[in-house]
Amino acid sequence: MAEQLISAFESSLDKTNLILKDIEAAYGWPKEQRNQSYAALRTVLHLLRDRMPVQESVEFAAQLPVLLRGIYFDGWQPSDVPIKLNRDDFLYEVRQGFPYDVEGGPERVVQVVLDTLRRHVTQGEWDDVRSTMPEDLAQLVP
């Protein structure tokens, strides 16, 4: 039983690191900038989570690695969602949560993170996530 738990944890860690590496590769960041890829992922995940209805948020999270699911739900207040954010509000909040200056600004951060996440969940789930966004914000969702 303990071996299965360790194996599940290692698998989740590997999958989470793969997602972070995908973000780093999109920017050309070395591993030493892992704090930036983590901050980008966490910021966008939290805003996405808070923008979606509770049920859709839970269904999306179920497809994330366990470790990432914990990050996703950290600080979540389901009674306060969905928060109405349009595209400009969303990008403003990304800038507040991701204090690094990067090429392309907050819009590029969102595009990189969402494109990365899209590759790690089913197409059907991704379509569901996209359908919960207002039209102007859905334009950012690949």
Short mmCIF file of N, CA and C in Angstrom, two decimals:
data_model
loop_
_atom_site.label_atom_id
_atom_site.label_comp_id
_atom_site.label_asym_id
_atom_site.label_seq_id
_atom_site.Cartn_x
_atom_site.Cartn_y
_atom_site.Cartn_z
N MET A 1 0.82 -1.20 0.00
CA MET A 1 0.00 0.00 0.00
C MET A 1 0.87 1.27 0.00
N ALA A 2 1.90 1.27 0.85
CA ALA A 2 2.79 2.44 0.92
C ALA A 2 3.49 2.67 -0.41
N GLU A 3 3.88 1.56 -1.08
CA GLU A 3 4.55 1.69 -2.37
C GLU A 3 3.62 2.30 -3.42
N GLN A 4 2.34 1.92 -3.38
CA GLN A 4 1.38 2.48 -4.32
C GLN A 4 1.20 3.98 -4.09
N LEU A 5 1.17 4.39 -2.82
CA LEU A 5 1.03 5.80 -2.48
C LEU A 5 2.23 6.60 -2.97
N ILE A 6 3.43 6.06 -2.75
CA ILE A 6 4.64 6.73 -3.21
C ILE A 6 4.65 6.80 -4.73
N SER A 7 4.27 5.72 -5.38
CA SER A 7 4.22 5.70 -6.84
C SER A 7 3.22 6.73 -7.37
N ALA A 8 2.05 6.83 -6.76
CA ALA A 8 1.04 7.80 -7.18
C ALA A 8 1.55 9.23 -6.98
N PHE A 9 2.23 9.47 -5.86
CA PHE A 9 2.77 10.80 -5.60
C PHE A 9 3.85 11.15 -6.63
N GLU A 10 4.75 10.19 -6.89
CA GLU A 10 5.81 10.43 -7.87
C GLU A 10 5.25 10.68 -9.26
N SER A 11 4.21 9.93 -9.62
CA SER A 11 3.56 10.12 -10.92
C SER A 11 2.95 11.52 -11.01
N SER A 12 2.30 11.96 -9.96
CA SER A 12 1.69 13.29 -9.94
C SER A 12 2.76 14.37 -10.03
N LEU A 13 3.85 14.17 -9.31
CA LEU A 13 4.96 15.13 -9.35
C LEU A 13 5.56 15.19 -10.75
N ASP A 14 5.73 14.01 -11.37
CA ASP A 14 6.27 13.97 -12.74
C ASP A 14 5.35 14.70 -13.72
N LYS A 15 4.05 14.48 -13.61
CA LYS A 15 3.09 15.13 -14.51
C LYS A 15 3.07 16.64 -14.29
N THR A 16 3.14 17.06 -13.03
CA THR A 16 3.16 18.49 -12.72
C THR A 16 4.43 19.13 -13.27
N ASN A 17 5.56 18.46 -13.09
CA ASN A 17 6.82 18.98 -13.63
C ASN A 17 6.79 19.05 -15.15
N LEU A 18 6.14 18.10 -15.79
CA LEU A 18 6.01 18.13 -17.24
C LEU A 18 5.24 19.38 -17.69
N ILE A 19 4.18 19.71 -16.99
CA ILE A 19 3.41 20.91 -17.31
C ILE A 19 4.27 22.16 -17.12
N LEU A 20 5.00 22.21 -16.01
CA LEU A 20 5.87 23.36 -15.76
C LEU A 20 6.96 23.46 -16.84
N LYS A 21 7.51 22.32 -17.23
CA LYS A 21 8.54 22.30 -18.29
C LYS A 21 7.97 22.77 -19.62
N ASP A 22 6.72 22.41 -19.90
CA ASP A 22 6.08 22.87 -21.13
C ASP A 22 5.96 24.40 -21.15
N ILE A 23 5.62 24.98 -20.02
CA ILE A 23 5.54 26.44 -19.91
C ILE A 23 6.92 27.05 -20.12
N GLU A 24 7.91 26.47 -19.47
CA GLU A 24 9.28 26.97 -19.61
C GLU A 24 9.77 26.86 -21.05
N ALA A 25 9.44 25.77 -21.71
CA ALA A 25 9.87 25.58 -23.10
C ALA A 25 9.24 26.63 -24.01
N ALA A 26 7.98 26.97 -23.76
CA ALA A 26 7.30 27.98 -24.58
C ALA A 26 7.99 29.33 -24.48
N TYR A 27 8.55 29.61 -23.32
CA TYR A 27 9.25 30.88 -23.11
C TYR A 27 10.75 30.79 -23.33
N GLY A 28 11.28 29.58 -23.35
CA GLY A 28 12.72 29.41 -23.44
C GLY A 28 13.40 29.66 -22.11
N TRP A 29 12.66 29.47 -21.03
CA TRP A 29 13.22 29.67 -19.69
C TRP A 29 14.00 28.44 -19.25
N PRO A 30 15.14 28.65 -18.57
CA PRO A 30 15.84 27.50 -17.97
C PRO A 30 15.10 27.04 -16.71
N LYS A 31 15.44 25.85 -16.25
CA LYS A 31 14.79 25.29 -15.04
C LYS A 31 14.95 26.23 -13.84
N GLU A 32 16.01 27.02 -13.85
CA GLU A 32 16.25 27.95 -12.74
C GLU A 32 15.14 29.00 -12.60
N GLN A 33 14.32 29.12 -13.62
CA GLN A 33 13.20 30.05 -13.57
C GLN A 33 11.88 29.32 -13.27
N ARG A 34 11.99 28.19 -12.62
CA ARG A 34 10.81 27.40 -12.29
C ARG A 34 9.82 28.22 -11.45
N ASN A 35 10.31 29.13 -10.64
CA ASN A 35 9.40 29.96 -9.84
C ASN A 35 8.48 30.79 -10.75
N GLN A 36 8.98 31.21 -11.90
CA GLN A 36 8.15 31.97 -12.83
C GLN A 36 7.11 31.08 -13.50
N SER A 37 7.50 29.89 -13.91
CA SER A 37 6.53 29.01 -14.55
C SER A 37 5.46 28.59 -13.54
N TYR A 38 5.87 28.36 -12.30
CA TYR A 38 4.90 28.02 -11.25
C TYR A 38 3.94 29.19 -11.00
N ALA A 39 4.48 30.40 -10.91
CA ALA A 39 3.64 31.58 -10.65
C ALA A 39 2.65 31.79 -11.80
N ALA A 40 3.10 31.59 -13.03
CA ALA A 40 2.20 31.74 -14.17
C ALA A 40 1.09 30.70 -14.11
N LEU A 41 1.46 29.45 -13.87
CA LEU A 41 0.48 28.37 -13.81
C LEU A 41 -0.51 28.58 -12.68
N ARG A 42 -0.03 28.88 -11.51
CA ARG A 42 -0.90 29.07 -10.34
C ARG A 42 -1.86 30.24 -10.55
N THR A 43 -1.35 31.33 -11.04
CA THR A 43 -2.18 32.52 -11.24
C THR A 43 -3.30 32.24 -12.24
N VAL A 44 -2.96 31.68 -13.38
CA VAL A 44 -3.97 31.42 -14.41
C VAL A 44 -4.95 30.35 -13.94
N LEU A 45 -4.44 29.31 -13.28
CA LEU A 45 -5.35 28.27 -12.76
C LEU A 45 -6.37 28.85 -11.79
N HIS A 46 -5.93 29.69 -10.87
CA HIS A 46 -6.84 30.26 -9.88
C HIS A 46 -7.88 31.17 -10.54
N LEU A 47 -7.46 31.94 -11.51
CA LEU A 47 -8.42 32.81 -12.20
C LEU A 47 -9.40 32.00 -13.03
N LEU A 48 -8.91 30.99 -13.69
CA LEU A 48 -9.78 30.10 -14.46
C LEU A 48 -10.79 29.43 -13.53
N ARG A 49 -10.30 28.90 -12.43
CA ARG A 49 -11.14 28.25 -11.43
C ARG A 49 -12.24 29.18 -10.93
N ASP A 50 -11.86 30.40 -10.62
CA ASP A 50 -12.83 31.35 -10.05
C ASP A 50 -13.80 31.89 -11.09
N ARG A 51 -13.47 31.76 -12.37
CA ARG A 51 -14.35 32.25 -13.43
C ARG A 51 -15.39 31.21 -13.83
N MET A 52 -15.10 29.94 -13.55
CA MET A 52 -16.01 28.86 -13.96
C MET A 52 -17.06 28.56 -12.89
N PRO A 53 -18.20 28.04 -13.32
CA PRO A 53 -19.19 27.54 -12.35
C PRO A 53 -18.57 26.38 -11.56
N VAL A 54 -19.06 26.16 -10.35
CA VAL A 54 -18.49 25.16 -9.45
C VAL A 54 -18.38 23.79 -10.10
N GLN A 55 -19.46 23.30 -10.68
CA GLN A 55 -19.45 21.95 -11.24
C GLN A 55 -18.42 21.80 -12.35
N GLU A 56 -18.33 22.77 -13.23
CA GLU A 56 -17.36 22.70 -14.32
C GLU A 56 -15.94 22.78 -13.77
N SER A 57 -15.74 23.60 -12.76
CA SER A 57 -14.44 23.72 -12.14
C SER A 57 -13.98 22.39 -11.55
N VAL A 58 -14.88 21.70 -10.89
CA VAL A 58 -14.56 20.40 -10.29
C VAL A 58 -14.27 19.37 -11.38
N GLU A 59 -15.04 19.37 -12.44
CA GLU A 59 -14.82 18.42 -13.53
C GLU A 59 -13.47 18.66 -14.21
N PHE A 60 -13.11 19.92 -14.40
CA PHE A 60 -11.81 20.25 -14.97
C PHE A 60 -10.69 19.79 -14.05
N ALA A 61 -10.81 20.09 -12.78
CA ALA A 61 -9.77 19.74 -11.81
C ALA A 61 -9.54 18.24 -11.73
N ALA A 62 -10.58 17.46 -11.95
CA ALA A 62 -10.45 16.00 -11.88
C ALA A 62 -9.46 15.47 -12.90
N GLN A 63 -9.18 16.22 -13.94
CA GLN A 63 -8.24 15.78 -14.97
C GLN A 63 -6.81 16.25 -14.71
N LEU A 64 -6.62 17.03 -13.67
CA LEU A 64 -5.28 17.51 -13.34
C LEU A 64 -4.55 16.50 -12.46
N PRO A 65 -3.21 16.47 -12.51
CA PRO A 65 -2.48 15.62 -11.57
C PRO A 65 -2.84 16.01 -10.13
N VAL A 66 -2.79 15.07 -9.23
CA VAL A 66 -3.21 15.29 -7.84
C VAL A 66 -2.50 16.50 -7.23
N LEU A 67 -1.20 16.62 -7.44
CA LEU A 67 -0.45 17.75 -6.89
C LEU A 67 -0.98 19.08 -7.44
N LEU A 68 -1.21 19.12 -8.72
CA LEU A 68 -1.73 20.34 -9.34
C LEU A 68 -3.16 20.62 -8.90
N ARG A 69 -3.92 19.57 -8.67
CA ARG A 69 -5.29 19.73 -8.16
C ARG A 69 -5.28 20.42 -6.80
N GLY A 70 -4.30 20.07 -5.96
CA GLY A 70 -4.18 20.72 -4.66
C GLY A 70 -3.87 22.21 -4.80
N ILE A 71 -2.99 22.54 -5.75
CA ILE A 71 -2.68 23.94 -6.01
C ILE A 71 -3.92 24.66 -6.54
N TYR A 72 -4.63 23.99 -7.42
CA TYR A 72 -5.84 24.54 -8.03
C TYR A 72 -6.88 24.91 -6.96
N PHE A 73 -7.10 24.01 -6.02
CA PHE A 73 -8.14 24.24 -5.02
C PHE A 73 -7.68 25.04 -3.81
N ASP A 74 -6.38 25.32 -3.70
CA ASP A 74 -5.87 26.08 -2.57
C ASP A 74 -6.53 27.45 -2.50
N GLY A 75 -7.20 27.72 -1.40
CA GLY A 75 -7.84 29.01 -1.17
C GLY A 75 -9.18 29.19 -1.86
N TRP A 76 -9.71 28.16 -2.48
CA TRP A 76 -10.96 28.25 -3.24
C TRP A 76 -12.14 28.48 -2.32
N GLN A 77 -13.02 29.37 -2.72
CA GLN A 77 -14.26 29.66 -2.00
C GLN A 77 -15.42 29.40 -2.96
N PRO A 78 -15.92 28.16 -3.03
CA PRO A 78 -16.95 27.84 -4.02
C PRO A 78 -18.20 28.71 -3.92
N SER A 79 -18.49 29.21 -2.74
CA SER A 79 -19.68 30.05 -2.59
C SER A 79 -19.51 31.41 -3.26
N ASP A 80 -18.28 31.76 -3.61
CA ASP A 80 -18.00 33.07 -4.21
C ASP A 80 -17.83 33.03 -5.74
N VAL A 81 -18.06 31.88 -6.36
CA VAL A 81 -17.83 31.76 -7.79
C VAL A 81 -19.12 31.44 -8.52
N PRO A 82 -19.20 31.71 -9.80
CA PRO A 82 -18.15 32.27 -10.64
C PRO A 82 -18.05 33.79 -10.49
N ILE A 83 -16.83 34.26 -10.52
CA ILE A 83 -16.56 35.69 -10.50
C ILE A 83 -16.66 36.18 -11.94
N LYS A 84 -17.38 37.24 -12.15
CA LYS A 84 -17.55 37.78 -13.50
C LYS A 84 -16.33 38.60 -13.88
N LEU A 85 -15.53 38.04 -14.78
CA LEU A 85 -14.35 38.72 -15.29
C LEU A 85 -14.43 38.74 -16.81
N ASN A 86 -14.28 39.91 -17.38
CA ASN A 86 -14.15 39.96 -18.84
C ASN A 86 -12.67 39.82 -19.18
N ARG A 87 -12.35 39.91 -20.43
CA ARG A 87 -10.97 39.72 -20.88
C ARG A 87 -10.01 40.70 -20.21
N ASP A 88 -10.35 41.97 -20.19
CA ASP A 88 -9.47 42.97 -19.60
C ASP A 88 -9.29 42.75 -18.10
N ASP A 89 -10.38 42.40 -17.42
CA ASP A 89 -10.29 42.12 -15.98
C ASP A 89 -9.39 40.92 -15.72
N PHE A 90 -9.57 39.89 -16.54
CA PHE A 90 -8.78 38.66 -16.40
C PHE A 90 -7.30 38.97 -16.57
N LEU A 91 -6.96 39.72 -17.62
CA LEU A 91 -5.56 40.07 -17.87
C LEU A 91 -5.00 40.95 -16.77
N TYR A 92 -5.80 41.86 -16.25
CA TYR A 92 -5.37 42.70 -15.13
C TYR A 92 -5.03 41.83 -13.91
N GLU A 93 -5.89 40.86 -13.62
CA GLU A 93 -5.66 39.98 -12.47
C GLU A 93 -4.44 39.09 -12.68
N VAL A 94 -4.19 38.68 -13.91
CA VAL A 94 -2.98 37.91 -14.19
C VAL A 94 -1.76 38.77 -13.87
N ARG A 95 -1.80 40.00 -14.29
CA ARG A 95 -0.66 40.91 -14.02
C ARG A 95 -0.45 41.09 -12.52
N GLN A 96 -1.52 41.13 -11.75
CA GLN A 96 -1.40 41.28 -10.30
C GLN A 96 -0.79 40.03 -9.66
N GLY A 97 -1.14 38.87 -10.16
CA GLY A 97 -0.67 37.62 -9.58
C GLY A 97 0.65 37.13 -10.14
N PHE A 98 1.05 37.66 -11.28
CA PHE A 98 2.30 37.26 -11.93
C PHE A 98 3.15 38.51 -12.10
N PRO A 99 4.00 38.82 -11.12
CA PRO A 99 4.70 40.11 -11.10
C PRO A 99 5.95 40.20 -11.98
N TYR A 100 6.15 39.23 -12.85
CA TYR A 100 7.35 39.22 -13.68
C TYR A 100 7.08 39.90 -15.02
N ASP A 101 8.08 40.61 -15.52
CA ASP A 101 7.98 41.20 -16.85
C ASP A 101 8.46 40.16 -17.85
N VAL A 102 7.55 39.75 -18.73
CA VAL A 102 7.90 38.76 -19.74
C VAL A 102 7.41 39.24 -21.10
N GLU A 103 8.05 38.73 -22.12
CA GLU A 103 7.68 39.08 -23.49
C GLU A 103 6.21 38.73 -23.73
N GLY A 104 5.47 39.68 -24.26
CA GLY A 104 4.06 39.45 -24.56
C GLY A 104 3.12 39.79 -23.41
N GLY A 105 3.67 40.10 -22.24
CA GLY A 105 2.87 40.51 -21.10
C GLY A 105 1.87 39.46 -20.64
N PRO A 106 0.85 39.91 -19.90
CA PRO A 106 -0.14 38.98 -19.34
C PRO A 106 -0.89 38.15 -20.38
N GLU A 107 -1.14 38.72 -21.55
CA GLU A 107 -1.86 37.97 -22.57
C GLU A 107 -1.07 36.74 -23.01
N ARG A 108 0.22 36.90 -23.19
CA ARG A 108 1.08 35.77 -23.57
C ARG A 108 1.15 34.75 -22.44
N VAL A 109 1.21 35.21 -21.20
CA VAL A 109 1.22 34.29 -20.05
C VAL A 109 -0.03 33.41 -20.08
N VAL A 110 -1.18 34.04 -20.27
CA VAL A 110 -2.45 33.30 -20.32
C VAL A 110 -2.43 32.32 -21.47
N GLN A 111 -2.01 32.76 -22.64
CA GLN A 111 -2.00 31.88 -23.81
C GLN A 111 -1.08 30.68 -23.61
N VAL A 112 0.10 30.90 -23.07
CA VAL A 112 1.05 29.80 -22.85
C VAL A 112 0.49 28.80 -21.84
N VAL A 113 -0.02 29.30 -20.72
CA VAL A 113 -0.54 28.41 -19.69
C VAL A 113 -1.76 27.64 -20.19
N LEU A 114 -2.68 28.34 -20.83
CA LEU A 114 -3.88 27.66 -21.31
C LEU A 114 -3.56 26.66 -22.41
N ASP A 115 -2.65 27.00 -23.29
CA ASP A 115 -2.27 26.06 -24.34
C ASP A 115 -1.63 24.82 -23.72
N THR A 116 -0.83 25.01 -22.71
CA THR A 116 -0.21 23.89 -22.00
C THR A 116 -1.26 23.03 -21.33
N LEU A 117 -2.18 23.64 -20.61
CA LEU A 117 -3.22 22.88 -19.93
C LEU A 117 -4.10 22.13 -20.92
N ARG A 118 -4.40 22.75 -22.04
CA ARG A 118 -5.23 22.12 -23.06
C ARG A 118 -4.65 20.79 -23.51
N ARG A 119 -3.35 20.70 -23.55
CA ARG A 119 -2.69 19.45 -23.99
C ARG A 119 -2.72 18.37 -22.92
N HIS A 120 -3.14 18.72 -21.70
CA HIS A 120 -3.11 17.76 -20.60
C HIS A 120 -4.50 17.38 -20.10
N VAL A 121 -5.54 17.82 -20.78
CA VAL A 121 -6.91 17.39 -20.46
C VAL A 121 -7.58 16.94 -21.75
N THR A 122 -8.71 16.26 -21.63
CA THR A 122 -9.40 15.79 -22.82
C THR A 122 -9.97 16.97 -23.61
N GLN A 123 -10.15 16.76 -24.89
CA GLN A 123 -10.72 17.82 -25.74
C GLN A 123 -12.14 18.17 -25.30
N GLY A 124 -12.91 17.16 -24.91
CA GLY A 124 -14.28 17.42 -24.45
C GLY A 124 -14.31 18.31 -23.22
N GLU A 125 -13.42 18.04 -22.29
CA GLU A 125 -13.36 18.87 -21.08
C GLU A 125 -12.91 20.28 -21.43
N TRP A 126 -11.93 20.37 -22.32
CA TRP A 126 -11.45 21.70 -22.71
C TRP A 126 -12.55 22.51 -23.40
N ASP A 127 -13.34 21.83 -24.23
CA ASP A 127 -14.47 22.50 -24.88
C ASP A 127 -15.47 23.00 -23.83
N ASP A 128 -15.70 22.20 -22.79
CA ASP A 128 -16.60 22.62 -21.70
C ASP A 128 -16.06 23.85 -20.98
N VAL A 129 -14.77 23.86 -20.71
CA VAL A 129 -14.14 25.02 -20.04
C VAL A 129 -14.34 26.26 -20.91
N ARG A 130 -14.02 26.13 -22.18
CA ARG A 130 -14.12 27.26 -23.10
C ARG A 130 -15.56 27.79 -23.17
N SER A 131 -16.52 26.88 -23.15
CA SER A 131 -17.93 27.28 -23.27
C SER A 131 -18.43 28.06 -22.06
N THR A 132 -17.73 28.00 -20.93
CA THR A 132 -18.16 28.73 -19.74
C THR A 132 -17.65 30.17 -19.73
N MET A 133 -16.78 30.51 -20.68
CA MET A 133 -16.18 31.84 -20.71
C MET A 133 -17.02 32.81 -21.54
N PRO A 134 -17.05 34.08 -21.12
CA PRO A 134 -17.71 35.07 -21.98
C PRO A 134 -16.94 35.17 -23.30
N GLU A 135 -17.61 35.64 -24.33
CA GLU A 135 -17.04 35.65 -25.67
C GLU A 135 -15.67 36.33 -25.75
N ASP A 136 -15.51 37.48 -25.12
CA ASP A 136 -14.22 38.18 -25.21
C ASP A 136 -13.11 37.42 -24.51
N LEU A 137 -13.42 36.73 -23.42
CA LEU A 137 -12.43 35.94 -22.71
C LEU A 137 -12.17 34.62 -23.42
N ALA A 138 -13.18 34.04 -24.01
CA ALA A 138 -13.03 32.78 -24.75
C ALA A 138 -12.04 32.94 -25.90
N GLN A 139 -11.84 34.14 -26.39
CA GLN A 139 -10.87 34.37 -27.46
C GLN A 139 -9.44 34.05 -27.01
N LEU A 140 -9.19 34.10 -25.71
CA LEU A 140 -7.86 33.76 -25.18
C LEU A 140 -7.67 32.26 -25.01
N VAL A 141 -8.78 31.52 -25.00
CA VAL A 141 -8.73 30.09 -24.73
C VAL A 141 -8.54 29.34 -26.04
N PRO A 142 -7.41 28.63 -26.17
CA PRO A 142 -7.13 27.94 -27.44
C PRO A 142 -8.11 26.80 -27.70
#
